[in-house]
Tab-separated table of C-alpha atoms and ligand atoms in Angstrom:
chain	number	residue	atom	x	y	z
A	1094	UNK	CA	-94.454	-5.328	58.274
A	1095	UNK	CA	-91.166	-3.777	59.515
A	1096	UNK	CA	-92.357	-0.802	61.540
A	1097	UNK	CA	-88.893	-0.386	62.774
A	1098	UNK	CA	-87.685	0.086	59.245
A	1099	UNK	CA	-90.419	2.636	58.522
A	1100	UNK	CA	-89.431	4.579	61.747
A	1101	UNK	CA	-85.525	4.441	60.517
A	1102	UNK	CA	-86.760	5.797	57.284
A	1103	UNK	CA	-88.829	8.323	58.700
A	1104	UNK	CA	-86.416	9.718	60.908
A	1105	UNK	CA	-83.866	9.902	58.080
A	1106	UNK	CA	-86.157	11.437	55.466
A	1107	UNK	CA	-86.902	14.150	58.629
A	1108	UNK	CA	-83.229	14.929	58.827
A	1109	UNK	CA	-83.110	15.399	55.041
A	1110	UNK	CA	-86.005	17.714	55.172
A	1111	UNK	CA	-84.202	19.875	57.532
A	1112	UNK	CA	-81.355	20.175	55.569
A	1113	UNK	CA	-83.076	21.285	52.295
A	1114	UNK	CA	-85.002	23.622	54.543
A	1115	UNK	CA	-81.886	25.701	55.459
A	1116	UNK	CA	-80.389	25.364	52.051
A	1117	UNK	CA	-83.038	27.258	50.910
A	1118	UNK	CA	-82.497	29.914	53.364
A	1119	UNK	CA	-79.142	30.117	51.831
A	1120	UNK	CA	-80.518	30.041	48.130
A	1121	UNK	CA	-82.813	32.953	49.301
A	1122	UNK	CA	-80.013	34.873	50.508
A	1123	UNK	CA	-77.525	34.370	47.445
A	1124	UNK	CA	-74.814	36.996	47.403
A	1125	UNK	CA	-74.705	39.076	44.193
A	1126	UNK	CA	-72.676	38.073	41.048
A	1127	UNK	CA	-69.004	38.838	41.449
A	1128	UNK	CA	-67.757	41.546	39.273
A	1129	UNK	CA	-64.228	40.490	37.820
A	1130	UNK	CA	-63.410	43.781	36.237
A	1131	UNK	CA	-62.942	44.867	39.587
A	1132	UNK	CA	-60.830	41.728	40.932
A	1133	UNK	CA	-56.780	41.686	40.672
A	1134	UNK	CA	-55.611	38.948	40.463
A	1135	UNK	CA	-58.158	36.799	39.334
A	1136	UNK	CA	-57.214	33.673	40.690
A	1137	UNK	CA	-57.613	30.499	38.399
A	1138	UNK	CA	-56.951	26.979	39.867
A	1139	UNK	CA	-56.153	23.889	38.008
A	1140	UNK	CA	-57.902	20.608	39.096
A	1141	UNK	CA	-56.225	17.808	36.918
A	1142	UNK	CA	-58.655	14.908	38.122
A	1143	UNK	CA	-57.873	11.298	37.780
A	1144	UNK	CA	-57.855	9.168	34.577
A	1145	UNK	CA	-56.924	11.033	31.372
A	1146	UNK	CA	-57.848	14.006	33.616
A	1147	UNK	CA	-53.966	15.105	34.157
A	1148	UNK	CA	-53.138	14.393	30.468
A	1149	UNK	CA	-56.003	16.814	29.170
A	1150	UNK	CA	-55.370	19.400	32.181
A	1151	UNK	CA	-51.757	19.689	31.041
A	1152	UNK	CA	-52.654	20.838	27.405
A	1153	UNK	CA	-55.763	22.937	28.700
A	1154	UNK	CA	-53.305	24.652	31.310
A	1155	UNK	CA	-50.947	25.383	28.393
A	1156	UNK	CA	-53.405	26.939	26.064
A	1157	UNK	CA	-54.810	28.967	28.862
A	1158	UNK	CA	-51.649	30.281	29.737
A	1159	UNK	CA	-51.018	30.904	26.023
A	1160	UNK	CA	-54.100	32.935	25.858
A	1161	UNK	CA	-53.560	34.844	29.212
A	1162	UNK	CA	-49.767	35.328	28.635
A	1163	UNK	CA	-49.728	39.394	29.221
A	1164	UNK	CA	-52.281	39.129	31.833
A	1165	UNK	CA	-50.208	36.993	33.821
A	1166	UNK	CA	-47.111	39.194	33.519
A	1167	UNK	CA	-49.236	42.126	34.499
A	1168	UNK	CA	-50.512	40.464	37.574
A	1169	UNK	CA	-54.179	40.470	36.447
A	1170	UNK	CA	-54.587	36.643	36.477
A	1171	UNK	CA	-52.918	33.977	38.409
A	1172	UNK	CA	-52.851	30.436	37.154
A	1173	UNK	CA	-51.864	27.780	39.723
A	1174	UNK	CA	-52.428	24.165	40.182
A	1175	UNK	CA	-54.589	22.522	43.003
A	1176	UNK	CA	-53.500	19.265	44.065
A	1177	UNK	CA	-54.934	16.399	45.987
A	1178	UNK	CA	-58.771	15.914	43.998
A	1179	UNK	CA	-57.726	12.440	43.055
A	1180	UNK	CA	-59.735	9.186	43.407
A	1181	UNK	CA	-56.762	7.663	45.638
A	1182	UNK	CA	-56.832	10.840	47.679
A	1183	UNK	CA	-60.691	10.993	47.946
A	1184	UNK	CA	-60.967	7.309	48.593
A	1185	UNK	CA	-58.337	6.826	51.203
A	1186	UNK	CA	-60.159	9.627	53.287
A	1187	UNK	CA	-63.712	8.581	52.144
A	1188	UNK	CA	-64.870	11.600	51.190
A	1189	UNK	CA	-66.178	13.172	48.078
A	1190	UNK	CA	-63.746	16.068	48.327
A	1191	UNK	CA	-61.290	16.118	51.174
A	1192	UNK	CA	-61.402	19.213	53.302
A	1193	UNK	CA	-58.224	20.830	53.091
A	1194	UNK	CA	-58.576	20.268	49.100
A	1195	UNK	CA	-61.915	22.237	49.506
A	1196	UNK	CA	-60.608	25.030	51.428
A	1197	UNK	CA	-57.885	25.357	48.755
A	1198	UNK	CA	-60.707	25.697	46.019
A	1199	UNK	CA	-62.408	28.114	47.648
A	1200	UNK	CA	-59.502	30.522	47.549
A	1201	UNK	CA	-59.746	30.528	43.826
A	1202	UNK	CA	-62.225	32.337	41.858
A	1203	UNK	CA	-62.822	30.032	39.034
A	1204	UNK	CA	-61.357	26.546	38.366
A	1205	UNK	CA	-60.808	24.372	35.579
A	1206	UNK	CA	-61.363	20.816	36.308
A	1207	UNK	CA	-60.041	17.778	34.570
A	1208	UNK	CA	-62.600	14.648	34.886
A	1209	UNK	CA	-62.673	12.724	37.897
A	1210	UNK	CA	-63.561	9.183	38.613
A	1211	UNK	CA	-67.216	8.655	40.127
A	1212	UNK	CA	-67.653	5.367	41.520
A	1213	UNK	CA	-70.497	3.363	41.953
A	1214	UNK	CA	-71.473	0.217	43.974
A	1215	UNK	CA	-69.261	-2.766	42.942
A	1216	UNK	CA	-66.512	-0.581	41.954
A	1217	UNK	CA	-63.013	-1.219	43.460
A	1218	UNK	CA	-63.470	2.365	45.214
A	1219	UNK	CA	-65.591	3.004	48.195
A	1220	UNK	CA	-68.776	4.133	46.793
A	1221	UNK	CA	-68.188	7.772	47.744
A	1222	UNK	CA	-70.407	10.783	46.421
A	1223	UNK	CA	-69.221	12.060	43.115
A	1224	UNK	CA	-67.045	15.153	43.602
A	1225	UNK	CA	-68.456	17.041	40.557
A	1226	UNK	CA	-71.579	16.948	42.520
A	1227	UNK	CA	-70.356	17.753	45.664
A	1228	UNK	CA	-68.378	20.710	44.250
A	1229	UNK	CA	-71.291	22.151	42.807
A	1230	UNK	CA	-73.052	21.594	46.125
A	1231	UNK	CA	-70.106	23.143	48.073
A	1232	UNK	CA	-70.022	26.251	45.823
A	1233	UNK	CA	-73.435	26.396	44.939
A	1234	UNK	CA	-72.824	26.139	41.345
A	1235	UNK	CA	-76.260	26.127	40.440
A	1236	UNK	CA	-76.107	26.785	36.594
A	1237	UNK	CA	-74.582	24.155	34.253
A	1238	UNK	CA	-74.190	25.722	30.802
A	1239	UNK	CA	-73.359	23.530	27.890
A	1240	UNK	CA	-73.129	24.767	24.728
A	1241	UNK	CA	-73.328	22.429	21.625
A	1242	UNK	CA	-72.641	24.180	17.931
A	1243	UNK	CA	-72.293	22.748	14.724
A	1244	UNK	CA	-72.325	25.548	12.102
A	1245	UNK	CA	-72.508	23.201	9.096
A	1246	UNK	CA	-75.655	21.794	10.177
A	1247	UNK	CA	-77.403	24.787	11.518
A	1248	UNK	CA	-77.223	23.836	15.071
A	1249	UNK	CA	-76.622	26.135	17.872
A	1250	UNK	CA	-77.736	25.224	20.942
A	1251	UNK	CA	-77.185	26.067	24.606
A	1252	UNK	CA	-78.492	24.190	27.582
A	1253	UNK	CA	-78.775	25.458	30.844
A	1254	UNK	CA	-78.832	22.686	33.161
A	1255	UNK	CA	-80.044	23.050	36.956
A	1256	UNK	CA	-76.958	21.879	38.943
A	1257	UNK	CA	-77.891	21.769	42.512
A	1258	UNK	CA	-80.928	20.286	43.113
A	1259	UNK	CA	-83.649	17.562	41.102
A	1260	UNK	CA	-82.474	13.745	41.321
A	1261	UNK	CA	-78.855	14.742	42.050
A	1262	UNK	CA	-78.889	16.649	45.526
A	1263	UNK	CA	-79.804	13.811	47.321
A	1264	UNK	CA	-78.444	11.055	45.047
A	1265	UNK	CA	-76.168	9.794	47.650
A	1266	UNK	CA	-78.686	10.211	50.214
A	1267	UNK	CA	-81.394	8.064	49.220
A	1268	UNK	CA	-82.721	5.258	51.766
A	1269	UNK	CA	-82.593	1.548	51.680
A	1270	UNK	CA	-85.954	1.180	53.781
A	1271	UNK	CA	-85.535	-2.665	53.663
A	1272	UNK	CA	-83.165	-4.861	51.602
A	1273	UNK	CA	-85.954	-5.051	48.760
A	1274	UNK	CA	-87.236	-1.141	48.989
A	1275	UNK	CA	-84.989	1.377	47.761
A	1276	UNK	CA	-86.289	5.052	48.113
A	1277	UNK	CA	-84.303	8.216	46.245
A	1278	UNK	CA	-85.835	11.817	46.127
A	1279	UNK	CA	-85.826	14.458	43.523
A	1280	UNK	CA	-85.960	17.977	44.925
A	1281	UNK	CA	-86.847	21.325	43.513
A	1282	UNK	CA	-87.323	24.774	45.007
A	1283	UNK	CA	-89.341	27.497	43.623
A	1284	UNK	CA	-86.022	29.906	44.330
A	1285	UNK	CA	-83.558	27.256	42.761
A	1286	UNK	CA	-85.914	26.549	39.874
A	1287	UNK	CA	-86.162	30.169	39.260
A	1288	UNK	CA	-82.582	31.399	39.672
A	1289	UNK	CA	-81.736	28.816	36.548
A	1290	UNK	CA	-84.960	29.461	34.506
A	1291	UNK	CA	-83.825	33.353	34.698
A	1292	UNK	CA	-80.463	33.002	33.734
A	1293	UNK	CA	-81.577	30.999	30.541
A	1294	UNK	CA	-84.026	33.727	29.437
A	1295	UNK	CA	-81.166	36.452	30.548
A	1296	UNK	CA	-78.777	34.577	28.102
A	1297	UNK	CA	-81.571	34.776	25.214
A	1298	UNK	CA	-82.261	38.133	25.877
A	1299	UNK	CA	-78.385	39.563	25.799
A	1300	UNK	CA	-77.939	37.362	22.908
A	1301	UNK	CA	-80.662	38.638	20.785
A	1302	UNK	CA	-82.311	34.693	20.720
A	1303	UNK	CA	-86.023	35.051	20.829
A	1304	UNK	CA	-86.816	31.563	22.231
A	1305	UNK	CA	-86.187	29.536	25.258
A	1306	UNK	CA	-87.436	25.886	25.569
A	1307	UNK	CA	-88.532	24.616	28.803
A	1308	UNK	CA	-88.209	20.581	29.380
A	1309	UNK	CA	-89.455	18.601	32.022
A	1310	UNK	CA	-91.762	15.392	32.487
A	1311	UNK	CA	-94.381	17.497	34.276
A	1312	UNK	CA	-97.084	14.774	33.438
A	1313	UNK	CA	-95.653	12.251	35.220
A	1314	UNK	CA	-92.738	13.533	37.759
A	1315	UNK	CA	-95.899	16.032	38.966
A	1316	UNK	CA	-94.362	17.788	42.161
A	1317	UNK	CA	-90.878	18.662	41.320
A	1318	UNK	CA	-90.864	18.810	37.490
A	1319	UNK	CA	-94.557	20.398	37.905
A	1320	UNK	CA	-92.937	23.182	40.114
A	1321	UNK	CA	-89.898	23.704	37.476
A	1322	UNK	CA	-92.336	24.471	34.668
A	1323	UNK	CA	-94.964	26.617	36.864
A	1324	UNK	CA	-91.915	28.856	37.769
A	1325	UNK	CA	-90.981	29.064	33.859
A	1326	UNK	CA	-94.416	30.093	33.101
A	1327	UNK	CA	-94.076	32.664	35.909
A	1328	UNK	CA	-90.566	34.010	34.947
A	1329	UNK	CA	-91.420	33.905	31.076
A	1330	UNK	CA	-93.922	36.879	31.843
A	1331	UNK	CA	-90.864	39.002	32.637
A	1332	UNK	CA	-89.677	38.506	29.203
A	1333	UNK	CA	-92.547	39.315	26.762
A	1334	UNK	CA	-90.184	39.696	23.715
A	1335	UNK	CA	-89.075	35.990	23.990
A	1336	UNK	CA	-91.180	33.184	23.065
A	1337	UNK	CA	-91.071	30.137	25.362
A	1338	UNK	CA	-92.132	26.522	24.440
A	1339	UNK	CA	-92.428	23.225	26.874
A	1340	UNK	CA	-91.212	20.065	25.798
A	1341	UNK	CA	-91.281	16.572	27.596
A	1342	UNK	CA	-87.812	15.136	28.165
A	1343	UNK	CA	-88.529	12.057	26.047
A	1344	UNK	CA	-89.617	13.700	23.100
A	1345	UNK	CA	-87.156	16.023	23.270
A	1346	UNK	CA	-84.220	13.613	22.941
A	1347	UNK	CA	-86.053	12.261	19.805
A	1348	UNK	CA	-86.320	15.702	18.483
A	1349	UNK	CA	-82.472	16.500	18.943
A	1350	UNK	CA	-82.409	13.726	16.010
A	1351	UNK	CA	-84.799	15.359	13.912
A	1352	UNK	CA	-82.962	17.392	11.175
A	1353	UNK	CA	-85.812	19.612	10.139
A	1354	UNK	CA	-87.036	20.371	13.530
A	1355	UNK	CA	-83.822	20.729	15.852
A	1356	UNK	CA	-82.454	24.045	14.356
A	1357	UNK	CA	-85.503	25.834	15.687
A	1358	UNK	CA	-84.182	25.048	19.498
A	1359	UNK	CA	-81.721	27.566	20.899
A	1360	UNK	CA	-81.793	27.822	24.626
A	1361	UNK	CA	-82.888	25.054	26.596
A	1362	UNK	CA	-83.356	24.724	30.081
A	1363	UNK	CA	-84.053	21.703	32.309
A	1364	UNK	CA	-83.653	19.764	35.537
A	1365	UNK	CA	-80.692	18.345	36.577
A	1366	UNK	CA	-80.897	14.664	35.524
A	1367	UNK	CA	-82.567	15.364	32.095
A	1368	UNK	CA	-80.011	18.068	31.472
A	1369	UNK	CA	-77.069	15.385	32.142
A	1370	UNK	CA	-78.486	13.011	29.860
A	1371	UNK	CA	-79.291	15.428	26.931
A	1372	UNK	CA	-76.073	17.216	26.900
A	1373	UNK	CA	-74.316	13.791	26.355
A	1374	UNK	CA	-76.730	13.175	23.490
A	1375	UNK	CA	-76.118	16.561	22.148
A	1376	UNK	CA	-72.348	16.393	22.356
A	1377	UNK	CA	-72.532	12.924	20.647
A	1378	UNK	CA	-74.237	14.811	17.604
A	1379	UNK	CA	-71.424	17.532	17.471
A	1380	UNK	CA	-68.643	14.806	17.280
A	1381	UNK	CA	-68.681	13.023	20.677
A	1382	UNK	CA	-68.610	14.008	24.284
A	1383	UNK	CA	-64.805	14.796	23.880
A	1384	UNK	CA	-65.837	17.834	21.971
A	1385	UNK	CA	-67.966	19.398	24.494
A	1386	UNK	CA	-67.236	21.792	27.397
A	1387	UNK	CA	-69.019	22.588	30.472
A	1388	UNK	CA	-69.309	25.688	32.620
A	1389	UNK	CA	-70.809	25.233	36.371
A	1390	UNK	CA	-71.658	28.596	37.438
A	1391	UNK	CA	-72.587	30.521	40.768
A	1392	UNK	CA	-72.682	33.785	41.675
A	1393	UNK	CA	-69.566	33.856	43.442
A	1394	UNK	CA	-67.471	30.503	42.116
A	1395	UNK	CA	-67.222	29.040	38.821
A	1396	UNK	CA	-66.055	25.801	37.788
A	1397	UNK	CA	-65.312	24.623	34.422
A	1398	UNK	CA	-64.849	21.058	32.540
A	1399	UNK	CA	-65.303	18.535	30.173
A	1400	UNK	CA	-68.852	16.942	30.097
A	1401	UNK	CA	-67.178	13.360	30.014
A	1402	UNK	CA	-65.591	11.223	32.475
A	1403	UNK	CA	-61.937	9.906	33.470
A	1404	UNK	CA	-61.903	7.082	30.698
A	1405	UNK	CA	-59.931	4.890	33.033
A	1406	UNK	CA	-60.209	2.693	30.186
A	1407	UNK	CA	-57.758	4.551	27.737
A	1408	UNK	CA	-55.217	4.767	31.002
A	1409	UNK	CA	-55.410	0.747	31.207
A	1410	UNK	CA	-54.651	0.544	27.912
A	1411	UNK	CA	-51.792	3.067	27.529
A	1412	UNK	CA	-53.870	5.564	25.333
A	1413	UNK	CA	-54.204	8.246	27.792
A	1414	UNK	CA	-51.831	10.753	25.822
A	1415	UNK	CA	-54.266	10.124	22.677
A	1416	UNK	CA	-57.178	11.844	24.622
A	1417	UNK	CA	-58.722	14.519	22.973
A	1418	UNK	CA	-58.245	17.706	25.093
A	1419	UNK	CA	-60.771	19.762	23.007
A	1420	UNK	CA	-63.532	19.379	25.770
A	1421	UNK	CA	-61.492	20.710	28.354
A	1422	UNK	CA	-59.920	23.590	26.119
A	1423	UNK	CA	-63.332	24.305	25.299
A	1424	UNK	CA	-64.364	24.770	29.084
A	1425	UNK	CA	-61.136	26.602	29.185
A	1426	UNK	CA	-63.109	29.159	26.573
A	1427	UNK	CA	-65.728	29.450	28.212
A	1428	UNK	CA	-63.731	30.415	31.722
A	1429	UNK	CA	-61.873	33.173	29.737
A	1430	UNK	CA	-65.470	34.454	28.840
A	1431	UNK	CA	-66.735	34.350	32.208
A	1432	UNK	CA	-64.033	36.329	33.585
A	1433	UNK	CA	-64.351	39.056	30.884
A	1434	UNK	CA	-61.998	38.064	28.292
A	1435	UNK	CA	-64.559	37.973	25.544
A	1436	UNK	CA	-62.544	38.679	22.511
A	1437	UNK	CA	-59.816	35.583	23.812
A	1438	UNK	CA	-62.926	33.504	24.451
A	1439	UNK	CA	-64.139	33.556	20.755
A	1440	UNK	CA	-60.929	33.403	19.267
A	1441	UNK	CA	-60.100	30.271	21.055
A	1442	UNK	CA	-63.654	28.720	19.986
A	1443	UNK	CA	-62.743	29.690	16.348
A	1444	UNK	CA	-59.084	28.167	16.497
A	1445	UNK	CA	-60.960	24.879	17.997
A	1446	UNK	CA	-63.375	24.896	15.087
A	1447	UNK	CA	-60.929	25.473	12.789
A	1448	UNK	CA	-58.515	22.603	14.030
A	1449	UNK	CA	-61.486	20.278	15.263
A	1450	UNK	CA	-64.028	20.560	12.545
A	1451	UNK	CA	-63.100	22.607	9.550
A	1452	UNK	CA	-59.330	22.240	8.710
A	1453	UNK	CA	-58.521	19.047	10.477
A	1454	UNK	CA	-54.592	18.837	10.016
A	1455	UNK	CA	-54.125	16.929	13.266
A	1456	UNK	CA	-56.628	14.509	14.060
A	1457	UNK	CA	-57.102	12.933	17.497
A	1458	UNK	CA	-58.828	9.296	17.190
A	1459	UNK	CA	-58.006	8.540	20.876
A	1460	UNK	CA	-55.978	5.566	19.572
A	1461	UNK	CA	-52.284	5.361	18.498
A	1462	UNK	CA	-53.287	5.963	14.879
A	1463	UNK	CA	-54.151	9.445	15.649
A	1464	UNK	CA	-52.351	12.589	17.117
A	1465	UNK	CA	-51.513	13.132	20.977
A	1466	UNK	CA	-53.480	15.728	23.027
A	1467	UNK	CA	-50.485	17.392	23.169
A	1468	UNK	CA	-49.860	17.483	19.345
A	1469	UNK	CA	-53.307	18.831	19.106
A	1470	UNK	CA	-52.747	21.523	21.610
A	1471	UNK	CA	-49.613	22.729	19.543
A	1472	UNK	CA	-51.741	22.695	16.355
A	1473	UNK	CA	-54.157	24.925	18.475
A	1474	UNK	CA	-51.699	27.459	19.591
A	1475	UNK	CA	-50.229	27.563	15.800
A	1476	UNK	CA	-53.594	28.459	14.549
A	1477	UNK	CA	-54.099	30.903	17.452
A	1478	UNK	CA	-51.373	32.791	16.079
A	1479	UNK	CA	-52.874	33.579	12.785
A	1480	UNK	CA	-53.769	37.327	12.743
A	1481	UNK	CA	-56.294	36.516	10.351
A	1482	UNK	CA	-57.895	33.740	12.346
A	1483	UNK	CA	-61.523	35.392	12.423
A	1484	UNK	CA	-61.348	35.656	8.548
A	1485	UNK	CA	-60.025	32.273	8.297
A	1486	UNK	CA	-62.927	31.039	10.264
A	1487	UNK	CA	-65.580	32.811	8.640
A	1488	UNK	CA	-64.257	31.419	5.230
A	1489	UNK	CA	-65.633	28.277	6.229
A	1490	UNK	CA	-69.163	29.431	7.311
A	1491	UNK	CA	-71.901	28.843	4.844
B	2860	LIG	C1	-71.709	15.453	33.766
B	2860	LIG	C2	-71.233	14.009	34.264
B	2860	LIG	C3	-71.573	13.745	36.206
B	2860	LIG	C4	-73.004	14.376	36.228
B	2860	LIG	C5	-70.868	12.839	36.381
B	2860	LIG	C6	-69.453	12.189	36.529
B	2860	LIG	C7	-71.203	12.653	38.086
B	2860	LIG	O1	-71.888	12.977	33.763
B	2860	LIG	O2	-70.842	16.251	34.486
B	2860	LIG	O3	-72.552	15.549	33.133
B	2860	LIG	O4	-73.662	13.174	36.142
B	2860	LIG	O5	-73.308	15.288	36.415
B	2861	LIG	MG1	-73.217	13.696	32.266
């Protein structure tokens, strides 16, 4: 037995424990929710990302500027680009987020972020940590909120994915104990579980939804998922008006395809990795990962992004301008809602539904036989001008 390897691993594990214990202290001392109604100007940063990122970010920024024209003019909102979060820059410095870029990001209240390349072993880039994951950790964006709605099929899902713990938090800090033995870690804290589960219940309560579904694999992953489920049991007691049920992730994944059953699910809350996987599945049911937006929310900062990756293949094949910006524009709608512009957010969502699902006068295919992202954004902004937008949207319902 390689005793030295075991000692090295123990030492590494010891350090991880110290960091996690310290993090727990911070989670316990989490600041109160920021009140955007008291902030002027609200600073919105645009992080273009890489691959198709700059293409879809450009269109999303245009749409956001269009929506906030008056507010920007009145000095209530500021929208600016934040440069430097590119794979080239990250790889050159061999860091997930260059320090100067992180310092800049922290000057903004909210960011809209295009997809960023996440290298893995064997890629041409150094195997650095995902900058999404790093940003979520650095800004303590503990809630990954991902809506999927398909009115025609009666589907209205809101996923609350835990975003700072689980299998992700030490995803880059696992141990290769020997050449043959690899260890990763999955982390759950009581406080970390409670804050995401509570947010899901609060969302249900505020929106008159009478059910929350908790998804784990607590029958097998007994410590961390066991804790998540136990905390859910406890939190649920504070919401007697809301029913809750618990499902295992494998059967839940199947049930999203069960046409009779899936409409019953409304608010789902789940640990990080399960949330990652199931939201891609849900987005695919909605029409593809290009149609889904995602909010990463903490009490102090928030970051809004597409749920898909940077699609380097599209760039290599010269098709980047045909990439669908809907996902990031949907994220922009979530951003508007988050900073208090609820009506604008609803209008943008309705216009996205009309253009992307109902009317489809301009259709994106991701290829040269479809429209460009720019053409789609034009169509969307033209649709947004319609004073009868809400009526037009309603005419397509049921
Ligand atoms: C997502 C993405 C990221 C994740 C990747 C890019 C690290 O898949 O936002 O769902 O796994 O969280
Ligand atoms: Mg994902």
